[in-house]
mmCIF file of C-alpha atoms and ligand atoms in Angstrom:
data_model
loop_
_atom_site.group_PDB
_atom_site.id
_atom_site.type_symbol
_atom_site.label_atom_id
_atom_site.label_comp_id
_atom_site.label_asym_id
_atom_site.label_seq_id
_atom_site.Cartn_x
_atom_site.Cartn_y
_atom_site.Cartn_z
ATOM 1 C CA MET A 664 -17.450 9.432 -69.800
ATOM 2 C CA ASN A 665 -20.890 9.196 -68.191
ATOM 3 C CA VAL A 666 -20.845 7.873 -64.620
ATOM 4 C CA LEU A 667 -23.570 7.587 -61.989
ATOM 5 C CA GLY A 668 -22.476 9.508 -58.880
ATOM 6 C CA ILE A 669 -24.097 8.692 -55.540
ATOM 7 C CA ASP A 670 -23.484 10.660 -52.339
ATOM 8 C CA ILE A 671 -24.346 8.925 -49.051
ATOM 9 C CA GLY A 672 -25.063 11.402 -46.262
ATOM 10 C CA GLY A 673 -26.440 11.220 -42.749
ATOM 11 C CA THR A 674 -29.891 12.461 -43.822
ATOM 12 C CA GLY A 675 -30.072 11.912 -47.570
ATOM 13 C CA ILE A 676 -28.676 9.690 -50.321
ATOM 14 C CA LYS A 677 -28.412 11.634 -53.571
ATOM 15 C CA GLY A 678 -27.548 10.498 -57.064
ATOM 16 C CA ALA A 679 -27.371 11.610 -60.671
ATOM 17 C CA PRO A 680 -25.558 10.656 -63.867
ATOM 18 C CA VAL A 681 -22.578 12.948 -64.477
ATOM 19 C CA ASP A 682 -20.579 13.859 -67.566
ATOM 20 C CA THR A 683 -17.128 13.471 -66.025
ATOM 21 C CA ARG A 684 -15.442 15.622 -68.715
ATOM 22 C CA THR A 685 -17.446 18.710 -67.748
ATOM 23 C CA GLY A 686 -18.622 17.816 -64.236
ATOM 24 C CA GLU A 687 -22.209 18.506 -65.282
ATOM 25 C CA LEU A 688 -25.230 16.566 -64.089
ATOM 26 C CA LEU A 689 -26.949 14.904 -67.051
ATOM 27 C CA GLU A 690 -30.308 14.517 -65.309
ATOM 28 C CA GLU A 691 -32.034 16.025 -62.304
ATOM 29 C CA ARG A 692 -30.604 14.453 -59.154
ATOM 30 C CA LEU A 693 -32.678 12.035 -57.087
ATOM 31 C CA ARG A 694 -32.670 12.346 -53.288
ATOM 32 C CA VAL A 695 -33.872 9.531 -51.031
ATOM 33 C CA PRO A 696 -33.932 9.952 -47.209
ATOM 34 C CA THR A 697 -31.186 7.900 -45.537
ATOM 35 C CA PRO A 698 -32.870 4.837 -43.966
ATOM 36 C CA GLN A 699 -32.701 4.565 -40.181
ATOM 37 C CA PRO A 700 -30.816 2.609 -39.024
ATOM 38 C CA SER A 701 -28.431 3.261 -41.897
ATOM 39 C CA SER A 702 -27.138 -0.320 -41.984
ATOM 40 C CA PRO A 703 -25.150 -1.658 -44.959
ATOM 41 C CA GLU A 704 -28.162 -3.658 -46.181
ATOM 42 C CA THR A 705 -30.694 -0.815 -46.094
ATOM 43 C CA VAL A 706 -28.276 1.674 -47.664
ATOM 44 C CA ALA A 707 -27.324 -0.842 -50.390
ATOM 45 C CA GLU A 708 -31.034 -1.155 -51.252
ATOM 46 C CA VAL A 709 -31.306 2.617 -51.675
ATOM 47 C CA VAL A 710 -28.142 2.715 -53.810
ATOM 48 C CA ALA A 711 -29.575 -0.052 -56.029
ATOM 49 C CA SER A 712 -32.917 1.778 -56.283
ATOM 50 C CA ILE A 713 -31.164 4.994 -57.391
ATOM 51 C CA ALA A 714 -29.324 3.038 -60.115
ATOM 52 C CA GLY A 715 -32.682 1.515 -61.081
ATOM 53 C CA HIS A 716 -34.357 4.935 -61.244
ATOM 54 C CA PHE A 717 -31.815 6.062 -63.867
ATOM 55 C CA GLY A 718 -31.856 2.667 -65.638
ATOM 56 C CA TRP A 719 -28.105 2.571 -65.009
ATOM 57 C CA ASN A 720 -25.773 -0.223 -66.204
ATOM 58 C CA GLY A 721 -22.547 1.773 -66.498
ATOM 59 C CA PRO A 722 -19.826 2.735 -63.990
ATOM 60 C CA VAL A 723 -20.866 3.981 -60.534
ATOM 61 C CA GLY A 724 -19.006 6.084 -57.933
ATOM 62 C CA VAL A 725 -20.270 6.231 -54.357
ATOM 63 C CA THR A 726 -19.238 8.407 -51.406
ATOM 64 C CA PHE A 727 -19.233 7.249 -47.799
ATOM 65 C CA PRO A 728 -19.002 9.453 -44.662
ATOM 66 C CA GLY A 729 -16.021 7.610 -43.141
ATOM 67 C CA VAL A 730 -12.514 6.394 -43.929
ATOM 68 C CA VAL A 731 -12.508 4.152 -47.012
ATOM 69 C CA VAL A 732 -9.407 2.232 -48.111
ATOM 70 C CA ASP A 733 -9.540 0.137 -51.301
ATOM 71 C CA GLY A 734 -13.345 0.133 -51.093
ATOM 72 C CA VAL A 735 -13.385 -1.119 -47.493
ATOM 73 C CA VAL A 736 -14.973 1.055 -44.768
ATOM 74 C CA LYS A 737 -12.646 1.642 -41.806
ATOM 75 C CA THR A 738 -14.611 4.146 -39.673
ATOM 76 C CA ALA A 739 -18.246 5.257 -39.345
ATOM 77 C CA ALA A 740 -18.511 8.217 -36.942
ATOM 78 C CA ASN A 741 -21.979 9.418 -37.990
ATOM 79 C CA VAL A 742 -23.570 6.287 -39.468
ATOM 80 C CA ASP A 743 -24.317 2.773 -38.224
ATOM 81 C CA HIS A 744 -21.177 1.133 -36.812
ATOM 82 C CA ALA A 745 -22.073 -2.102 -38.603
ATOM 83 C CA TRP A 746 -20.318 -0.479 -41.581
ATOM 84 C CA VAL A 747 -16.831 -0.855 -40.120
ATOM 85 C CA GLY A 748 -15.005 -3.605 -42.037
ATOM 86 C CA VAL A 749 -17.602 -3.803 -44.835
ATOM 87 C CA ASP A 750 -16.289 -4.089 -48.401
ATOM 88 C CA ALA A 751 -18.551 -1.326 -49.695
ATOM 89 C CA ALA A 752 -17.179 -1.555 -53.242
ATOM 90 C CA ARG A 753 -18.354 -5.166 -53.415
ATOM 91 C CA LEU A 754 -21.643 -4.420 -51.606
ATOM 92 C CA PHE A 755 -22.426 -1.758 -54.239
ATOM 93 C CA GLY A 756 -21.778 -4.180 -57.113
ATOM 94 C CA GLY A 757 -18.227 -3.173 -57.969
ATOM 95 C CA ALA A 758 -18.639 0.609 -57.600
ATOM 96 C CA THR A 759 -15.725 2.926 -56.797
ATOM 97 C CA VAL A 760 -16.200 4.011 -53.168
ATOM 98 C CA LEU A 761 -14.419 6.907 -51.479
ATOM 99 C CA ASN A 762 -14.718 9.251 -48.507
ATOM 100 C CA ASP A 763 -17.459 11.892 -48.941
ATOM 101 C CA ALA A 764 -15.240 14.917 -48.277
ATOM 102 C CA ASP A 765 -12.515 13.559 -50.572
ATOM 103 C CA ALA A 766 -15.159 13.281 -53.318
ATOM 104 C CA ALA A 767 -16.450 16.812 -52.687
ATOM 105 C CA GLY A 768 -12.868 18.080 -52.680
ATOM 106 C CA LEU A 769 -12.024 16.350 -55.965
ATOM 107 C CA ALA A 770 -15.044 18.011 -57.572
ATOM 108 C CA GLU A 771 -14.120 21.467 -56.229
ATOM 109 C CA VAL A 772 -10.488 21.156 -57.289
ATOM 110 C CA ARG A 773 -11.350 19.792 -60.748
ATOM 111 C CA PHE A 774 -14.451 21.827 -61.612
ATOM 112 C CA GLY A 775 -15.189 24.311 -58.821
ATOM 113 C CA ARG A 776 -13.548 26.824 -56.525
ATOM 114 C CA GLY A 777 -10.133 25.131 -56.273
ATOM 115 C CA ARG A 778 -9.701 24.813 -60.030
ATOM 116 C CA GLY A 779 -6.221 25.744 -61.233
ATOM 117 C CA GLN A 780 -5.093 26.576 -57.682
ATOM 118 C CA ARG A 781 -1.529 25.486 -56.983
ATOM 119 C CA GLY A 782 0.017 24.716 -53.625
ATOM 120 C CA THR A 783 -1.896 23.289 -50.673
ATOM 121 C CA VAL A 784 -5.676 23.486 -50.931
ATOM 122 C CA LEU A 785 -7.889 22.331 -48.101
ATOM 123 C CA VAL A 786 -11.557 21.614 -48.748
ATOM 124 C CA LEU A 787 -13.619 21.340 -45.557
ATOM 125 C CA THR A 788 -17.258 20.252 -45.497
ATOM 126 C CA PHE A 789 -19.497 21.434 -42.677
ATOM 127 C CA GLY A 790 -22.544 19.212 -42.272
ATOM 128 C CA THR A 791 -23.417 16.447 -39.815
ATOM 129 C CA GLY A 792 -19.671 16.185 -39.187
ATOM 130 C CA ILE A 793 -16.664 18.046 -40.559
ATOM 131 C CA GLY A 794 -15.044 16.377 -43.558
ATOM 132 C CA SER A 795 -11.661 17.259 -45.028
ATOM 133 C CA ALA A 796 -9.877 16.866 -48.346
ATOM 134 C CA LEU A 797 -6.244 17.939 -48.602
ATOM 135 C CA PHE A 798 -4.581 18.626 -51.970
ATOM 136 C CA THR A 799 -1.132 19.638 -53.039
ATOM 137 C CA ASP A 800 -0.909 20.870 -56.650
ATOM 138 C CA GLY A 801 -4.234 19.134 -57.316
ATOM 139 C CA VAL A 802 -3.189 15.745 -55.893
ATOM 140 C CA LEU A 803 -5.371 14.381 -53.085
ATOM 141 C CA LEU A 804 -4.006 12.939 -49.850
ATOM 142 C CA PRO A 805 -7.055 10.755 -48.995
ATOM 143 C CA ASN A 806 -8.766 10.126 -45.650
ATOM 144 C CA THR A 807 -7.278 13.038 -43.696
ATOM 145 C CA GLU A 808 -10.190 13.117 -41.154
ATOM 146 C CA LEU A 809 -9.430 16.626 -39.888
ATOM 147 C CA GLY A 810 -12.904 16.913 -38.362
ATOM 148 C CA HIS A 811 -11.591 14.745 -35.548
ATOM 149 C CA LEU A 812 -8.770 17.084 -34.542
ATOM 150 C CA ARG A 813 -9.163 17.850 -30.847
ATOM 151 C CA LEU A 814 -10.374 21.308 -29.798
ATOM 152 C CA HIS A 815 -11.007 22.025 -26.110
ATOM 153 C CA GLY A 816 -10.599 18.305 -25.405
ATOM 154 C CA ARG A 817 -13.297 17.189 -27.862
ATOM 155 C CA ASP A 818 -13.603 16.290 -31.521
ATOM 156 C CA ALA A 819 -13.639 19.569 -33.452
ATOM 157 C CA GLU A 820 -16.724 18.443 -35.381
ATOM 158 C CA HIS A 821 -18.691 18.269 -32.127
ATOM 159 C CA ARG A 822 -18.089 22.013 -31.643
ATOM 160 C CA ALA A 823 -18.003 23.423 -35.130
ATOM 161 C CA SER A 824 -20.042 21.258 -37.546
ATOM 162 C CA ALA A 825 -23.311 22.561 -39.007
ATOM 163 C CA ARG A 826 -25.104 20.081 -36.763
ATOM 164 C CA ALA A 827 -23.390 21.575 -33.683
ATOM 165 C CA ARG A 828 -24.739 25.018 -34.695
ATOM 166 C CA GLU A 829 -28.272 23.651 -34.808
ATOM 167 C CA GLU A 830 -27.990 21.496 -31.682
ATOM 168 C CA HIS A 831 -26.521 24.284 -29.555
ATOM 169 C CA GLU A 832 -28.848 26.870 -31.151
ATOM 170 C CA LEU A 833 -25.914 29.133 -31.971
ATOM 171 C CA SER A 834 -26.341 32.381 -33.905
ATOM 172 C CA TRP A 835 -24.400 32.536 -37.184
ATOM 173 C CA GLU A 836 -21.933 34.877 -35.494
ATOM 174 C CA GLU A 837 -21.402 32.562 -32.515
ATOM 175 C CA TRP A 838 -20.930 29.620 -34.806
ATOM 176 C CA ALA A 839 -18.537 31.601 -37.042
ATOM 177 C CA GLU A 840 -16.350 32.177 -33.967
ATOM 178 C CA ARG A 841 -16.067 28.426 -33.455
ATOM 179 C CA VAL A 842 -15.411 27.805 -37.144
ATOM 180 C CA GLU A 843 -12.721 30.509 -37.152
ATOM 181 C CA GLU A 844 -10.980 28.908 -34.190
ATOM 182 C CA TYR A 845 -11.011 25.577 -36.000
ATOM 183 C CA LEU A 846 -9.768 27.109 -39.254
ATOM 184 C CA ARG A 847 -6.888 28.812 -37.397
ATOM 185 C CA TYR A 848 -5.880 25.414 -36.101
ATOM 186 C CA VAL A 849 -5.797 23.771 -39.532
ATOM 187 C CA GLU A 850 -4.133 26.888 -40.963
ATOM 188 C CA MET A 851 -1.365 26.532 -38.369
ATOM 189 C CA LEU A 852 -0.891 22.848 -39.282
ATOM 190 C CA PHE A 853 -0.909 23.096 -43.095
ATOM 191 C CA THR A 854 -0.383 26.740 -44.185
ATOM 192 C CA PRO A 855 -2.749 26.249 -47.130
ATOM 193 C CA SER A 856 -2.943 28.710 -50.017
ATOM 194 C CA LEU A 857 -6.741 28.365 -50.066
ATOM 195 C CA ILE A 858 -9.434 26.932 -47.814
ATOM 196 C CA VAL A 859 -12.713 26.008 -49.528
ATOM 197 C CA VAL A 860 -15.747 25.693 -47.268
ATOM 198 C CA GLY A 861 -18.331 23.204 -48.499
ATOM 199 C CA GLY A 862 -21.043 20.897 -47.207
ATOM 200 C CA GLY A 863 -24.597 21.831 -46.263
ATOM 201 C CA ALA A 864 -23.443 25.072 -44.609
ATOM 202 C CA SER A 865 -21.899 26.391 -47.841
ATOM 203 C CA LYS A 866 -25.370 27.398 -49.103
ATOM 204 C CA LYS A 867 -25.465 29.912 -46.227
ATOM 205 C CA ALA A 868 -21.842 31.050 -46.620
ATOM 206 C CA HIS A 869 -22.880 34.727 -46.748
ATOM 207 C CA LYS A 870 -24.208 34.404 -43.180
ATOM 208 C CA PHE A 871 -20.985 33.268 -41.537
ATOM 209 C CA LEU A 872 -17.974 33.736 -43.812
ATOM 210 C CA PRO A 873 -17.982 37.562 -43.444
ATOM 211 C CA HIS A 874 -17.413 37.071 -39.678
ATOM 212 C CA ILE A 875 -14.326 34.920 -40.222
ATOM 213 C CA ARG A 876 -10.892 36.572 -40.161
ATOM 214 C CA LEU A 877 -7.969 34.466 -41.304
ATOM 215 C CA ASP A 878 -4.682 35.077 -43.126
ATOM 216 C CA THR A 879 -5.519 32.306 -45.610
ATOM 217 C CA PRO A 880 -8.197 33.111 -48.198
ATOM 218 C CA VAL A 881 -11.430 31.257 -47.339
ATOM 219 C CA ALA A 882 -13.930 30.747 -50.170
ATOM 220 C CA PRO A 883 -17.333 29.081 -50.336
ATOM 221 C CA ALA A 884 -17.559 25.918 -52.419
ATOM 222 C CA ALA A 885 -18.826 26.531 -55.942
ATOM 223 C CA LEU A 886 -20.612 23.201 -56.365
ATOM 224 C CA GLN A 887 -22.300 23.114 -52.952
ATOM 225 C CA ASN A 888 -24.504 20.055 -52.526
ATOM 226 C CA GLN A 889 -23.645 18.526 -55.886
ATOM 227 C CA ALA A 890 -19.938 18.242 -55.146
ATOM 228 C CA GLY A 891 -20.209 14.739 -53.647
ATOM 229 C CA ILE A 892 -22.108 13.358 -56.635
ATOM 230 C CA ILE A 893 -19.725 14.959 -59.127
ATOM 231 C CA GLY A 894 -16.602 13.908 -57.208
ATOM 232 C CA ALA A 895 -17.802 10.315 -56.836
ATOM 233 C CA ALA A 896 -18.411 10.082 -60.579
ATOM 234 C CA HIS A 897 -15.076 11.735 -61.320
ATOM 235 C CA ALA A 898 -13.220 9.250 -59.090
ATOM 236 C CA ALA A 899 -14.946 6.284 -60.763
ATOM 237 C CA ALA A 900 -13.985 7.591 -64.206
ATOM 238 C CA GLY A 901 -10.305 7.329 -63.230
ATOM 239 C CA PRO A 902 -7.545 9.703 -64.318
ATOM 240 C CA PRO A 903 -8.343 11.687 -67.498
ATOM 241 C CA ALA A 904 -6.893 10.221 -70.693
ATOM 242 C CA GLY A 905 -3.788 11.853 -72.135
HETATM 243 C C1 BGC B 293 -16.135 11.344 -40.755
HETATM 244 C C2 BGC B 293 -15.482 11.680 -42.074
HETATM 245 C C3 BGC B 293 -16.472 12.391 -42.965
HETATM 246 C C4 BGC B 293 -17.068 13.593 -42.250
HETATM 247 C C5 BGC B 293 -18.137 14.274 -43.088
HETATM 248 C C6 BGC B 293 -16.696 12.605 -40.129
HETATM 249 O O1 BGC B 293 -17.304 12.300 -38.926
HETATM 250 O O2 BGC B 293 -15.213 10.749 -39.858
HETATM 251 O O3 BGC B 293 -14.995 10.527 -42.693
HETATM 252 O O4 BGC B 293 -15.827 12.784 -44.141
HETATM 253 O O5 BGC B 293 -17.640 13.203 -41.020
HETATM 254 O O6 BGC B 293 -19.192 13.417 -43.368
#
């Protein structure tokens, strides 16, 4: 099935049509800067313009960087708080809407690094915040929000996200130390068989992953920045037939 996947991030809104059987992008993705403020109205305009760009009338899947239950936004840590309580599925014209990290995780588990991996797989995205997607034997437990676990009395994402590295001007090694501490914490809680590291930072995995020592295997995401688009489309396509 062909589905338009749209990934809403703190700095960019990206979209492309996806073949949900293969997870491949059917056209070059379009990226539009996230409007500021990123209110529901301004973001909905961008989402509509991306659909317009691809001349799209078919099914649409959209990610959102907060808790989403039945299409309704419940939290908005890194975007305009006006989103809380908004029925995003309705706002986006009946699209399937899900958490951004859950979408990225679905794509990694279906088509990327977590493919065929049994047991507990944790996909963590390091970007503006830290997103999490938790799977057991390929089944997602949605909205886990592990970026908000407390470390040293603060939200872990304030210490160990990619944004924290930039804001605190940390070297890759210094940042890796913080990421390792965070990963040890989630490892202690879930004993995963694999941790997949995604999000913006995954493009630079070779700079920090070699500094990280953990009992659990830690692998960079295979789909990197396209995971959100692919996962959103995959979620909108529903469970595979058969
Ligand atoms: C949000 C999550 C989101 C993550 C990555 C966190 O601040 O609470 O819902 O998945 O950032 O965008």
